[in-house]
PDB file of C-alpha atoms in Angstrom:
ATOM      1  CA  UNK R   1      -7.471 -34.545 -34.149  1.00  0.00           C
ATOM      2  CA  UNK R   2     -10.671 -34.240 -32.231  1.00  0.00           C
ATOM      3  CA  UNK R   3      -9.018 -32.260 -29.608  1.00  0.00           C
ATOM      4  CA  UNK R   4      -7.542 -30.261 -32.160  1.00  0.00           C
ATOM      5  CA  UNK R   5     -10.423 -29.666 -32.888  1.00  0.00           C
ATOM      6  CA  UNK R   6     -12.271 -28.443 -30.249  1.00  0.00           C
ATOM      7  CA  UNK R   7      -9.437 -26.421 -29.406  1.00  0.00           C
ATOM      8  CA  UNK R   8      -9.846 -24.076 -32.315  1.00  0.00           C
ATOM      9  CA  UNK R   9     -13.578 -24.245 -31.305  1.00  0.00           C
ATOM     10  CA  UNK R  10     -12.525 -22.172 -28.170  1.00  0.00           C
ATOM     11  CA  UNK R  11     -10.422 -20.146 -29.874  1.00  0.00           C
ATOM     12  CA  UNK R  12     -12.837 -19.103 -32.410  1.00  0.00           C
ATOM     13  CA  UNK R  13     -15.115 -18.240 -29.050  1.00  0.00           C
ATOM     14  CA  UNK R  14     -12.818 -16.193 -27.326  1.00  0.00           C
ATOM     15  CA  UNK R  15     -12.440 -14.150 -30.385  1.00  0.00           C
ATOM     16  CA  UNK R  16     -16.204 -13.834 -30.791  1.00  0.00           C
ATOM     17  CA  UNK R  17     -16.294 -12.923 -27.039  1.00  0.00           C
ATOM     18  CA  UNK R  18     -13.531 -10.045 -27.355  1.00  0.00           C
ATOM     19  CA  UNK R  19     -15.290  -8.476 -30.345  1.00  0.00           C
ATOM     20  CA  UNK R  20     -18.347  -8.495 -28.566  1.00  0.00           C
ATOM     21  CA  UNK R  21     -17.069  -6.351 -25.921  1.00  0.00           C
ATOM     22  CA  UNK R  22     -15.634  -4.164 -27.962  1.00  0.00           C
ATOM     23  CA  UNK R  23     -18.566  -3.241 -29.925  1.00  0.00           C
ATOM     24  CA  UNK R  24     -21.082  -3.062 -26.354  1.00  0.00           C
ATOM     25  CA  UNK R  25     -18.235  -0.092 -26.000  1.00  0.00           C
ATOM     26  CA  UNK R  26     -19.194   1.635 -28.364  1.00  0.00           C
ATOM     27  CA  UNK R  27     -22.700   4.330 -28.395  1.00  0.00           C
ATOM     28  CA  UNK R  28     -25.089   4.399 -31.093  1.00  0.00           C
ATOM     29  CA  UNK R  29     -22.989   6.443 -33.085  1.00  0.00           C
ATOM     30  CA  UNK R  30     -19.667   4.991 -32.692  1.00  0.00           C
ATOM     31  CA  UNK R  31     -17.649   6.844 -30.504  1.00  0.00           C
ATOM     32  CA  UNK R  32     -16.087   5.708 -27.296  1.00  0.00           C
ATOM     33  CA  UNK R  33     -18.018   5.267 -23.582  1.00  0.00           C
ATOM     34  CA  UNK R  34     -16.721   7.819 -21.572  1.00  0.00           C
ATOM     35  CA  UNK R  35     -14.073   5.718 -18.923  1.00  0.00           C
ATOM     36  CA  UNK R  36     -13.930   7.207 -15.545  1.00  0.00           C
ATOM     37  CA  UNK R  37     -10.935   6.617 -13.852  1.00  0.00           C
ATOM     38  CA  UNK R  38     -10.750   5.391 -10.517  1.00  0.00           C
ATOM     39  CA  UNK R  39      -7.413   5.421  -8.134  1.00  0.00           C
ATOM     40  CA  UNK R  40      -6.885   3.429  -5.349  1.00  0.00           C
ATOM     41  CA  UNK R  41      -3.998   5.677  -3.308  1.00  0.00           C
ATOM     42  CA  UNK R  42      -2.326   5.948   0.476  1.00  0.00           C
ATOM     43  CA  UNK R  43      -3.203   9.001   1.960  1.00  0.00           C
ATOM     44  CA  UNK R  44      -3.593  11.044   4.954  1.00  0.00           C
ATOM     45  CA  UNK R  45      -7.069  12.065   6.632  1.00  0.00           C
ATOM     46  CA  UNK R  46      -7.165  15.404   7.675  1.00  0.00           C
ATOM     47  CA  UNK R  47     -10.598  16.227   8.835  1.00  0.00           C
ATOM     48  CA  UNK R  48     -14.243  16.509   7.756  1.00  0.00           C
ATOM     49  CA  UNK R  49     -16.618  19.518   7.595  1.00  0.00           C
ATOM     50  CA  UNK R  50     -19.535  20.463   5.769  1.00  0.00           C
ATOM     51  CA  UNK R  51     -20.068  17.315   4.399  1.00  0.00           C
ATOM     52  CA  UNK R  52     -16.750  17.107   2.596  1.00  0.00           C
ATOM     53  CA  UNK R  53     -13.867  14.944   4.043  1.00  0.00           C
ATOM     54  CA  UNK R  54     -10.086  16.343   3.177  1.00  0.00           C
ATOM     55  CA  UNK R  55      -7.149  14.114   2.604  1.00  0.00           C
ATOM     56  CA  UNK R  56      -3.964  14.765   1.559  1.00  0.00           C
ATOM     57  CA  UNK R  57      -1.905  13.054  -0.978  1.00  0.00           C
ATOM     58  CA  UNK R  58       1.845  12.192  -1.537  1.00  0.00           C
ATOM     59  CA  UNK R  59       3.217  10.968  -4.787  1.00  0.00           C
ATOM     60  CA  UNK R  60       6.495   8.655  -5.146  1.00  0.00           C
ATOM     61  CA  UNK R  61      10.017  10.559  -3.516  1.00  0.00           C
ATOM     62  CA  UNK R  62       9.385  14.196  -2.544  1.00  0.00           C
ATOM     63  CA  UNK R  63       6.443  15.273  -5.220  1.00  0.00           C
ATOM     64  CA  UNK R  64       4.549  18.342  -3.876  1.00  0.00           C
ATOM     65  CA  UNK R  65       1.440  17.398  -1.197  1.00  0.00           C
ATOM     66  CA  UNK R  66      -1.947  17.591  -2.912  1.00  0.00           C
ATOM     67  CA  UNK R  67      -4.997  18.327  -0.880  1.00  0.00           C
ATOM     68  CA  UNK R  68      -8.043  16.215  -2.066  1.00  0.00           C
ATOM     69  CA  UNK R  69     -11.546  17.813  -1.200  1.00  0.00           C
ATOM     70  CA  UNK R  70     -13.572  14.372  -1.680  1.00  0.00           C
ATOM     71  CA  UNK R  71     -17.611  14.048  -1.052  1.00  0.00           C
ATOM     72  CA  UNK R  72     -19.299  10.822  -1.271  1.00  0.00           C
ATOM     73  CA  UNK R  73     -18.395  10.073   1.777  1.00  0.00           C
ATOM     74  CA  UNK R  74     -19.791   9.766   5.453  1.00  0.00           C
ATOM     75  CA  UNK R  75     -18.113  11.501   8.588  1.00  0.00           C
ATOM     76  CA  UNK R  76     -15.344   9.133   9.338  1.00  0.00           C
ATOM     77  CA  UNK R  77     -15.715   7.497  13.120  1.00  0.00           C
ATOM     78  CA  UNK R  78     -13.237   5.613  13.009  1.00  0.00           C
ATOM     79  CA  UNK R  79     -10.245   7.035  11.664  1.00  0.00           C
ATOM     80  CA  UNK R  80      -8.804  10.193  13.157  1.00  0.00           C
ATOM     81  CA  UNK R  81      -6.675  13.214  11.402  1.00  0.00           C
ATOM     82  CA  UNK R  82      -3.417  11.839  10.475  1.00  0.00           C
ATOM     83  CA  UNK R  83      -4.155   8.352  10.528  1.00  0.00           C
ATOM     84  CA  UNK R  84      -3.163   6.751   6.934  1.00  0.00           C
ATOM     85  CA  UNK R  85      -5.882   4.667   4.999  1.00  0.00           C
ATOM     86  CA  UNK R  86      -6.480   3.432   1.419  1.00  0.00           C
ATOM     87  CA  UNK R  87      -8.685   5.459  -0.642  1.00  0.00           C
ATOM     88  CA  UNK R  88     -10.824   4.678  -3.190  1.00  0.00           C
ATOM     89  CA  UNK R  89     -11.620   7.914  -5.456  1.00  0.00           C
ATOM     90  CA  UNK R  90     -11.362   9.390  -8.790  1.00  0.00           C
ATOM     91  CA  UNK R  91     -10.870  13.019  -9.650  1.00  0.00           C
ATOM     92  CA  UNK R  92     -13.322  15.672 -10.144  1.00  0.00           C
ATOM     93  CA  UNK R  93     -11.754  18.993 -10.923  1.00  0.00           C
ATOM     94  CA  UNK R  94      -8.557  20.503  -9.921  1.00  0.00           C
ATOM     95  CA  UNK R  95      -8.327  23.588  -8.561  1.00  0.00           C
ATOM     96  CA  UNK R  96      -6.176  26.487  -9.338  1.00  0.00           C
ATOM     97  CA  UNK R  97      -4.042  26.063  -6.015  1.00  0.00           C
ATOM     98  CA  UNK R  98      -3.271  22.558  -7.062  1.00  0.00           C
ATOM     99  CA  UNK R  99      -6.034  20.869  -4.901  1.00  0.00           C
ATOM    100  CA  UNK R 100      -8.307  18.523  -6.470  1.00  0.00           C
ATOM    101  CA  UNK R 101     -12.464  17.762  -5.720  1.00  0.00           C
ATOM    102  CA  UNK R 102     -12.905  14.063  -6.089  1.00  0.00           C
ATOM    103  CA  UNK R 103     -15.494  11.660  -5.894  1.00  0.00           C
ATOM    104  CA  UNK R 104     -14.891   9.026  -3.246  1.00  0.00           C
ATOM    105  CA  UNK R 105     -16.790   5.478  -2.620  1.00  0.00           C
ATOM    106  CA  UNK R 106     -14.697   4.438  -0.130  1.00  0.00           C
ATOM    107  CA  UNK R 107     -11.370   4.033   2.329  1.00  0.00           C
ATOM    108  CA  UNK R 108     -10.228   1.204   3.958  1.00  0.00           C
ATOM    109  CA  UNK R 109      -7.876   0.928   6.897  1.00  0.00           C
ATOM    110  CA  UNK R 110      -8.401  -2.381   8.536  1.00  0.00           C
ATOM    111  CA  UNK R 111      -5.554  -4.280   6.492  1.00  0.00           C
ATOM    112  CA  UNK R 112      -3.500  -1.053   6.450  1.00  0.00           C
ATOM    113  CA  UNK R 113      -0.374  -1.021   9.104  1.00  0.00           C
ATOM    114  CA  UNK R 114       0.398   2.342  10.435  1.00  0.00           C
ATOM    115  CA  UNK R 115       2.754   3.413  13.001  1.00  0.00           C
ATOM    116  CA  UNK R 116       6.065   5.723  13.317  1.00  0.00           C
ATOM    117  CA  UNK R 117       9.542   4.004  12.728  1.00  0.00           C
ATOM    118  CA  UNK R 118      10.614   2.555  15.930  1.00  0.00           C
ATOM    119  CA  UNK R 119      13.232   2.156  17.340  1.00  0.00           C
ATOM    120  CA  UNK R 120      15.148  -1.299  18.805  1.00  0.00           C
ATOM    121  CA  UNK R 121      15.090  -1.632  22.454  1.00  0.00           C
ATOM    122  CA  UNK R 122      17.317  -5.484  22.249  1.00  0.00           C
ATOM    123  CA  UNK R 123      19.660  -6.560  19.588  1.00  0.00           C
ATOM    124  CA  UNK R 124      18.294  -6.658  16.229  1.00  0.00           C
ATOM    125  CA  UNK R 125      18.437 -10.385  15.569  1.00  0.00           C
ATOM    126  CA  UNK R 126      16.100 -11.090  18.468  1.00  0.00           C
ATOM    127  CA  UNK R 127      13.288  -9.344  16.561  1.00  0.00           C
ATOM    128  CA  UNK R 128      10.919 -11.766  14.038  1.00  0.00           C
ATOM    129  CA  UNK R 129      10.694 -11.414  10.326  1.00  0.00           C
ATOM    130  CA  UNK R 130       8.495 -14.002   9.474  1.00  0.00           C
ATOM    131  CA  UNK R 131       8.276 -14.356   5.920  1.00  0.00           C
ATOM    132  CA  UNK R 132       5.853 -12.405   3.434  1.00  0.00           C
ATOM    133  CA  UNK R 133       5.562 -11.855  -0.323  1.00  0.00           C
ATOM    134  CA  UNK R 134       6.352  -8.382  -1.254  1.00  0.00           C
ATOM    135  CA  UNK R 135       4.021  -6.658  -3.993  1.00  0.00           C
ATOM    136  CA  UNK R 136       6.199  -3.658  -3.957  1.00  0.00           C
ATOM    137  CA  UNK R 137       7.526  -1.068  -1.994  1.00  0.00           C
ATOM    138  CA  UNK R 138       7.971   3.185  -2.352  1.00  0.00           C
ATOM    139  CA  UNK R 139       8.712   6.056  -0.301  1.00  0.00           C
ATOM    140  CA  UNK R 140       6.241   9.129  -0.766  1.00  0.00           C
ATOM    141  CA  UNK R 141       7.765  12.217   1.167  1.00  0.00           C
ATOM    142  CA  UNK R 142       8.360  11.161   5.003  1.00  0.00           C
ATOM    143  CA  UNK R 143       6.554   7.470   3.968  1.00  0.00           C
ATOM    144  CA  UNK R 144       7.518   4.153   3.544  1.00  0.00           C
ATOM    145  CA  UNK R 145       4.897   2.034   1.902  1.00  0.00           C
ATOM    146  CA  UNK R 146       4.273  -1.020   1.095  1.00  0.00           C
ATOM    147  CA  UNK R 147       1.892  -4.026  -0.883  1.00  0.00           C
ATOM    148  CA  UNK R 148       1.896  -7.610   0.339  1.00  0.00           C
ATOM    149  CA  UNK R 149       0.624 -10.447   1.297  1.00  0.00           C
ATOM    150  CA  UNK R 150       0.796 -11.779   4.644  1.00  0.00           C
ATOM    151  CA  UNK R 151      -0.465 -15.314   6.090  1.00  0.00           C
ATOM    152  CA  UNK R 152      -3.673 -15.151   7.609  1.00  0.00           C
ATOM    153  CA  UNK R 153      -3.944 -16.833  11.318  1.00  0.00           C
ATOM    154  CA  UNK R 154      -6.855 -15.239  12.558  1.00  0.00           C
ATOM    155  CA  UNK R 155      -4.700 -14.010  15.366  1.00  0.00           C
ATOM    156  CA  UNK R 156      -2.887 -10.575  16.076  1.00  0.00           C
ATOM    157  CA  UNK R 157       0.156 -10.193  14.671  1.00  0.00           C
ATOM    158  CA  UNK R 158       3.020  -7.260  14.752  1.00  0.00           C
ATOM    159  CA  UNK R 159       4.316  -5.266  11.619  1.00  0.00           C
ATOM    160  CA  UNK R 160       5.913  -2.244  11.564  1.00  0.00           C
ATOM    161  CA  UNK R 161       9.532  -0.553  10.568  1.00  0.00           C
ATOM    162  CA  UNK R 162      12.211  -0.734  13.246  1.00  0.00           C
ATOM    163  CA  UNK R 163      14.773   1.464  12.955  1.00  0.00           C
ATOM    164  CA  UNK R 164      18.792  -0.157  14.222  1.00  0.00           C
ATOM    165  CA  UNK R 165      19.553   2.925  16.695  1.00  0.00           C
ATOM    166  CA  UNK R 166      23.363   1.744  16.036  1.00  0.00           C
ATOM    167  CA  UNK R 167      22.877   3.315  12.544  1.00  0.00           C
ATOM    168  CA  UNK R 168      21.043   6.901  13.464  1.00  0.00           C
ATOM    169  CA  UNK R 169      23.894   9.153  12.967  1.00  0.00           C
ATOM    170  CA  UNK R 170      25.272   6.718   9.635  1.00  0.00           C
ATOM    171  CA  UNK R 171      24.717   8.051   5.933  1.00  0.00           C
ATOM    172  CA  UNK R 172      22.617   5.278   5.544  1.00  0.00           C
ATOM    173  CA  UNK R 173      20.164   4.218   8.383  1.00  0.00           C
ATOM    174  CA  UNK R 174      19.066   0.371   8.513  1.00  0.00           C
ATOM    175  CA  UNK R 175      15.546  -0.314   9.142  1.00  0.00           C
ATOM    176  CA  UNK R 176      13.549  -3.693   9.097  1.00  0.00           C
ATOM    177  CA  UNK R 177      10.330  -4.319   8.303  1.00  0.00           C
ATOM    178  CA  UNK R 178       9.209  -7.034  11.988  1.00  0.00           C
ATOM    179  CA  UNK R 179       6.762  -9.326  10.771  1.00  0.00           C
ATOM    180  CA  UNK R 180       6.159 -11.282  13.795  1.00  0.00           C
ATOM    181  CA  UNK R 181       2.561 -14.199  13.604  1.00  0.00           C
ATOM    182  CA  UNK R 182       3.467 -13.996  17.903  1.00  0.00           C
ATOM    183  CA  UNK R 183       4.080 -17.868  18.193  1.00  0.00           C
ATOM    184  CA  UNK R 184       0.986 -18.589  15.640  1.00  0.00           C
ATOM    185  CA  UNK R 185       2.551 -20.014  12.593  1.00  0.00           C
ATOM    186  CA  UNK R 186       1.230 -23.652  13.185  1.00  0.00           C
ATOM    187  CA  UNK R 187      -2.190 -22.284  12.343  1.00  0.00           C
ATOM    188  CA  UNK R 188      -1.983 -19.900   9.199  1.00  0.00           C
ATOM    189  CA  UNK R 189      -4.355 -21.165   6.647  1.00  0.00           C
ATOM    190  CA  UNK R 190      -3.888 -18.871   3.479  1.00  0.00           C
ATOM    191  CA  UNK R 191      -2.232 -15.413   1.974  1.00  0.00           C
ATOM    192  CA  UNK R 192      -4.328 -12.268   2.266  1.00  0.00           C
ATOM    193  CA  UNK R 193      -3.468  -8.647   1.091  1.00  0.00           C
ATOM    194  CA  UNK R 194      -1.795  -6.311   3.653  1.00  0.00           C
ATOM    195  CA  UNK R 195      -0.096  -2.597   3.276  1.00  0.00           C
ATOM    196  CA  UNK R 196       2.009  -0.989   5.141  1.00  0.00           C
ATOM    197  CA  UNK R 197       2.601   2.863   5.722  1.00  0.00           C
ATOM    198  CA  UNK R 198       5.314   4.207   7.867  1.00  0.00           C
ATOM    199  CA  UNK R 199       6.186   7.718   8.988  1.00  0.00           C
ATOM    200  CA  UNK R 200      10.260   7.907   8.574  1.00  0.00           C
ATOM    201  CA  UNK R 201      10.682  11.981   8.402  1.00  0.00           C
ATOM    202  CA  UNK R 202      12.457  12.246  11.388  1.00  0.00           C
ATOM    203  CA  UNK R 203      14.897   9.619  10.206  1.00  0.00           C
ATOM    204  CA  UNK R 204      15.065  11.585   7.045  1.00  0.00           C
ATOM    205  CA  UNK R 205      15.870  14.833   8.794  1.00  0.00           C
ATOM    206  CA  UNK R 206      18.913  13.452  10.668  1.00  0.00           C
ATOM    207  CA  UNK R 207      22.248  15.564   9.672  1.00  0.00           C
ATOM    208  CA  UNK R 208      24.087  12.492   8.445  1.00  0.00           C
ATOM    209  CA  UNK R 209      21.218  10.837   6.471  1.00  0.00           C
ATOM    210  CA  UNK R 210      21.525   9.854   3.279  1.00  0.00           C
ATOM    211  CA  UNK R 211      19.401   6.801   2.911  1.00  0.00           C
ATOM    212  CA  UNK R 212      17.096   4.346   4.723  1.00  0.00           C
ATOM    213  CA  UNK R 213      18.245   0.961   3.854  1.00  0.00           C
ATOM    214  CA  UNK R 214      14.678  -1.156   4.627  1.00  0.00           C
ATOM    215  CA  UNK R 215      15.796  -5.219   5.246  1.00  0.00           C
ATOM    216  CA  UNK R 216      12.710  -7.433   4.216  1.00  0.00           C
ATOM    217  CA  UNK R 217      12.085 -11.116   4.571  1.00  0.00           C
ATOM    218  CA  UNK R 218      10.606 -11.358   1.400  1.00  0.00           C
ATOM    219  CA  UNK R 219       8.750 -15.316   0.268  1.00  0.00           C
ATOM    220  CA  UNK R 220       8.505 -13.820  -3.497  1.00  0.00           C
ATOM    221  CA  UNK R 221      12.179 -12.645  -3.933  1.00  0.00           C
ATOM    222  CA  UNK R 222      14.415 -14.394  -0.897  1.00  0.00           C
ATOM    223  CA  UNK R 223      17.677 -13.634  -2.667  1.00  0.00           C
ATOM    224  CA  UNK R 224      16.716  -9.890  -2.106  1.00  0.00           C
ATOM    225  CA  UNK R 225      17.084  -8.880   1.221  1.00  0.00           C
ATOM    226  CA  UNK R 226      16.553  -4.951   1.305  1.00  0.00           C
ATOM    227  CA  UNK R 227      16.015  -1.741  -0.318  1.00  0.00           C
ATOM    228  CA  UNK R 228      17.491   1.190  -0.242  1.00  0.00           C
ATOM    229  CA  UNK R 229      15.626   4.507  -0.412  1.00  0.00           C
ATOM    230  CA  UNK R 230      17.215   8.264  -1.030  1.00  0.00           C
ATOM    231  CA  UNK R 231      16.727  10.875   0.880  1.00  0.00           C
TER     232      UNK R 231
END
């Protein structure tokens, strides 16, 4: 009974905890905290000028591009114009052509891959696709992307989309996403976060295409072995 006890003790403290919080969100006279939102998107840097730094964003399938104006932020050095990164930002105003001005704290691209679809140059089979644990997976316009979680080896590693050249002129193309640790899987020591963004428009564009079927080695869901995107 005495743990019973004390159970309902920490119940009874959680709820006094919750209700708390709730009322610190509330101002003197009762109304809400303003929330600001904050997104956390792939998108494409396109330059910097006059202290403002422009990226362009792609929702999920083929929504319209949307040009995002965002200050807050130092002239990238590191990144060039068309190189995809992660970027931390919430919106500002939108503009009457559909661009928006938004506040930015910060991109990352140092745990994002980026590359064009390639293309296999030796059978398929002969490529790696060590395991990882798929978060999820889109297409945004001429993009595959993807969240996961890779094992950390503190070693180079390959990943990127290879494209089966057999399958260019089929109605459905297959690609696979090459996770290779290069001979250093005796030494990985924990899961980190990874993402993945992949230019497939010329894929896309081909006559016959209908589809890009993606084949995954996936450590969450092993009984699914690929996903199949629309054109």
């Amino acid at each position: 009974m005495k743990a019973l006890h004390v159970k309902y003790l920490w119940i009874a403290a959680a709820a006094l905890v919750v209700s708390l919080a709730l009322a610190a969100c509330q101002d003197d006279d009762g109304g809400d905290t303003p929330v600001t939102l904050w997104r956390y998107d792939f998108v494409t840097y396109m330059g910097y000028s006059g202290g403002t730094a422009t990226f362009q964003y792609l929702g999920r399938g083929d929504s319209t591009a949307i040009t995002l104006h965002a200050t807050g932020l130092d002239e990238p050095t590191k990144i060039k114009p068309g190189q995809r990164v992660l970027l931390y930002y919430t919106i500002a105003s939108t503009a009457s052509d559909g661009s928006r001005n938004v506040e930015a704290r910060y991109y990352t691209y140092s745990n994002v891959a980026t590359d064009t679809l390639r293309l296999n140059t030796r059978p398929v089979a002969d490529y790696a696709m060590h395991p990882l644990r798929l978060r999820s997976m889109w297409r945004s316009g001429g993009y595959i992307n993807l969240r996961c979680e890779v094992e950390y080896t503190g070693k180079a590693r390959q990943l990127y989309l290879m494209a089966d050249r057999a399958t260019l002129d089929h109605d459905t193309i297959d690609c696979y996403l090459v996770h290779d640790l290069m001979q250093a899987g005796d030494t990985t020591y924990f899961w980190r976060n990874c993402y993945g963004s992949f230019y497939v428009g010329r894929a896309l564009e081909r006559p016959a295409c209908r589809a890009l079927k993606v084949h995954v080695a996936d450590a969450v869901r092993p009984s699914v072995t690929s996903y199949t995107f629309a054109k």
